CSV table of C-alpha atoms in Angstrom, one decimal:
chain,number,residue,atom,x,y,z
A,1,THR,CA,37.1,-23.9,80.7
A,2,MET,CA,38.6,-20.9,82.0
A,3,LYS,CA,41.7,-19.3,80.6
A,4,LEU,CA,43.9,-16.3,81.9
A,5,ALA,CA,44.8,-14.1,78.6
A,6,PHE,CA,48.2,-12.7,79.8
A,7,PHE,CA,50.1,-9.6,77.5
A,8,ALA,CA,53.6,-9.8,76.1
A,9,GLY,CA,53.3,-6.4,74.2
A,10,SER,CA,53.9,-2.5,75.7
A,11,ARG,CA,50.4,-1.7,74.2
A,12,PHE,CA,49.0,0.0,77.1
A,13,SER,CA,51.5,1.9,79.3
A,14,PRO,CA,55.3,3.0,79.5
A,15,VAL,CA,54.8,1.3,83.0
A,16,ASP,CA,54.4,-2.7,81.5
A,17,GLU,CA,58.1,-2.2,79.8
A,18,ILE,CA,59.7,-1.2,83.8
A,19,ILE,CA,56.9,-4.2,85.2
A,20,ARG,CA,58.7,-7.2,82.6
A,21,TRP,CA,61.9,-5.4,83.0
A,22,ARG,CA,61.2,-5.2,87.4
A,23,THR,CA,60.0,-9.3,87.4
A,24,ASP,CA,62.3,-11.0,84.5
A,25,GLY,CA,59.2,-11.8,82.9
A,26,SER,CA,57.9,-11.3,79.0
A,27,LYS,CA,54.0,-11.1,81.0
A,28,ALA,CA,53.2,-6.7,81.7
A,29,HIS,CA,49.3,-7.0,82.0
A,30,VAL,CA,46.5,-9.9,82.9
A,31,GLU,CA,43.1,-10.5,82.5
A,32,ILE,CA,40.6,-14.2,83.1
A,33,VAL,CA,38.2,-14.5,80.4
A,34,PHE,CA,34.9,-16.3,81.6
A,35,PRO,CA,34.1,-19.4,78.6
A,36,SER,CA,30.1,-18.4,79.4
A,37,ASP,CA,30.1,-14.7,77.6
A,38,GLY,CA,34.0,-14.6,76.1
A,39,ARG,CA,33.9,-11.3,78.3
A,40,MET,CA,37.4,-10.4,79.9
A,41,PHE,CA,38.3,-8.8,83.5
A,42,SER,CA,41.0,-7.2,84.8
A,43,SER,CA,42.4,-3.7,86.3
A,44,VAL,CA,44.1,-1.8,84.0
A,45,ASN,CA,45.3,1.9,84.8
A,46,PRO,CA,44.2,4.8,85.1
A,47,ARG,CA,40.7,3.1,84.8
A,48,GLY,CA,40.4,0.0,87.4
A,49,ALA,CA,38.7,-2.9,87.2
A,50,ARG,CA,35.8,-3.2,84.6
A,51,PHE,CA,34.9,-5.8,82.1
A,52,THR,CA,35.8,-6.1,78.7
A,53,ASP,CA,35.4,-8.4,75.9
A,54,ALA,CA,37.5,-11.8,74.7
A,55,ALA,CA,37.8,-11.2,70.5
A,56,ALA,CA,40.0,-7.6,70.8
A,57,ILE,CA,42.6,-10.2,71.9
A,58,ALA,CA,41.8,-12.8,69.8
A,59,ASN,CA,44.2,-13.3,66.9
A,60,ASP,CA,46.5,-10.5,68.6
A,61,PRO,CA,49.7,-12.3,68.9
A,62,LEU,CA,50.6,-10.1,71.9
A,63,TRP,CA,48.3,-11.6,73.6
A,64,GLU,CA,48.9,-15.4,75.2
A,65,THR,CA,46.2,-17.9,77.1
A,66,VAL,CA,46.9,-20.4,79.7
A,67,ASP,CA,44.0,-22.5,79.7
A,68,LEU,CA,43.1,-23.6,83.9
A,69,GLY,CA,40.7,-26.5,83.5
A,70,ALA,CA,37.2,-26.5,84.4
A,71,MET,CA,36.5,-24.6,87.4
A,72,ASP,CA,33.3,-22.3,90.0
A,73,GLU,CA,33.1,-19.5,87.5
A,74,THR,CA,30.4,-18.4,89.3
A,75,ALA,CA,32.5,-17.4,92.7
A,76,ILE,CA,34.9,-16.1,90.1
A,77,ARG,CA,32.2,-14.3,88.5
A,78,ALA,CA,31.3,-13.2,91.5
A,79,PHE,CA,34.2,-11.5,92.6
A,80,CYS,CA,34.7,-9.7,89.6
A,81,GLN,CA,31.2,-8.0,89.4
A,82,ALA,CA,31.7,-6.9,93.2
A,83,GLN,CA,34.5,-5.6,92.5
A,84,ASN,CA,33.5,-3.7,88.6
A,85,GLY,CA,34.4,0.0,88.9
A,86,LYS,CA,36.9,0.5,91.7
A,87,GLY,CA,40.0,1.9,90.4
A,88,TYR,CA,43.5,0.9,90.0
A,89,ASP,CA,45.7,0.4,92.3
A,90,LEU,CA,49.0,2.3,91.2
A,91,LEU,CA,50.8,2.4,94.4
A,92,GLY,CA,51.0,-1.1,95.2
A,93,CYS,CA,52.0,-2.0,91.8
A,94,LEU,CA,55.0,0.3,91.9
A,95,ASP,CA,55.1,-1.1,95.7
A,96,PHE,CA,56.1,-4.2,94.8
A,97,LEU,CA,57.9,-3.6,91.8
A,98,ILE,CA,60.7,-1.5,94.2
A,99,ASP,CA,60.1,-4.5,96.8
A,100,GLU,CA,58.7,-2.6,99.8
A,101,LYS,CA,56.8,-3.2,102.6
A,102,GLU,CA,53.3,-3.6,101.4
A,103,ALA,CA,51.6,-0.4,99.9
A,104,SER,CA,48.6,-1.6,98.5
A,105,GLN,CA,45.8,1.0,98.0
A,106,LYS,CA,41.9,-0.3,100.0
A,107,GLY,CA,39.7,-0.8,97.9
A,108,ARG,CA,41.6,-0.9,94.8
A,109,TRP,CA,43.8,-3.2,92.3
A,110,PHE,CA,46.6,-3.4,89.9
A,111,CYS,CA,45.7,-6.8,87.0
A,112,SER,CA,47.3,-9.4,88.9
A,113,ALA,CA,46.1,-8.6,92.1
A,114,VAL,CA,42.4,-8.4,91.3
A,115,CYS,CA,42.2,-11.4,89.1
A,116,LEU,CA,44.3,-13.7,91.6
A,117,ALA,CA,41.9,-12.5,94.4
A,118,ALA,CA,39.1,-13.9,91.7
A,119,LEU,CA,41.4,-17.6,91.3
A,120,GLN,CA,41.2,-17.4,94.4
A,121,CYS,CA,37.3,-17.8,95.1
A,122,ALA,CA,37.4,-21.0,93.4
A,123,GLY,CA,39.8,-21.9,95.5
A,124,LEU,CA,43.0,-21.7,93.5
A,125,PHE,CA,46.5,-20.5,94.4
A,126,GLN,CA,45.6,-20.1,98.6
A,127,PHE,CA,48.3,-20.2,99.0
A,128,ALA,CA,49.8,-16.4,97.3
A,129,LYS,CA,48.7,-13.2,98.3
A,130,PRO,CA,47.3,-11.2,95.3
A,131,SER,CA,49.0,-7.5,96.2
A,132,ARG,CA,52.5,-9.0,96.5
A,133,VAL,CA,52.9,-11.4,92.8
A,134,SER,CA,53.5,-9.9,89.5
A,135,PRO,CA,51.4,-10.3,85.4
A,136,GLN,CA,54.8,-12.2,85.0
A,137,GLU,CA,54.6,-15.2,89.1
A,138,LEU,CA,50.6,-15.5,88.5
A,139,TYR,CA,51.8,-16.4,84.4
A,140,LEU,CA,54.2,-19.2,86.0
A,141,MET,CA,51.3,-20.2,88.9
A,142,ALA,CA,49.5,-20.6,86.0
A,143,ARG,CA,51.9,-22.2,83.6
A,144,THR,CA,52.6,-25.0,86.1
A,145,TRP,CA,48.8,-25.3,87.6
A,146,ALA,CA,47.4,-26.3,84.0
A,147,GLU,CA,50.9,-28.4,83.0
A,148,ALA,CA,49.8,-30.8,86.5
A,149,LYS,CA,46.2,-30.9,85.9
A,150,ALA,CA,47.2,-31.4,82.1
A,151,THR,CA,50.1,-35.0,83.5
A,152,GLN,CA,46.1,-35.9,85.5
């Protein structure tokens, strides 16, 4: 099943602490975890959008995964592959932190934006605008989704 992995520490950059403070939450970063091969996908500063090995976070207590259930992994992976190598959207990230009008850089992504856009390829969270969703907001959306599926 597809999962999202959320980081609650501050190993990535000082921006993590600002993100957590500004969004009133513990989550500073998010990755999509692909069940078929154990790879993750997201966008990080300064490297941008990339795939990594999910084994690196397997026993790390600073990461929390949310199981989204079965969905169209092929569509999500195809989107991620098309975004792979695109730059990090620092302006877009800073934009939602200061709550200004949208300043996203075309062709660039920050973590929660690219993860949400990928999930939208499988029909999830169509109501949300990727460039306006923080890791904490995506975490709350994913938890609500997972809890609702568990009660069905």
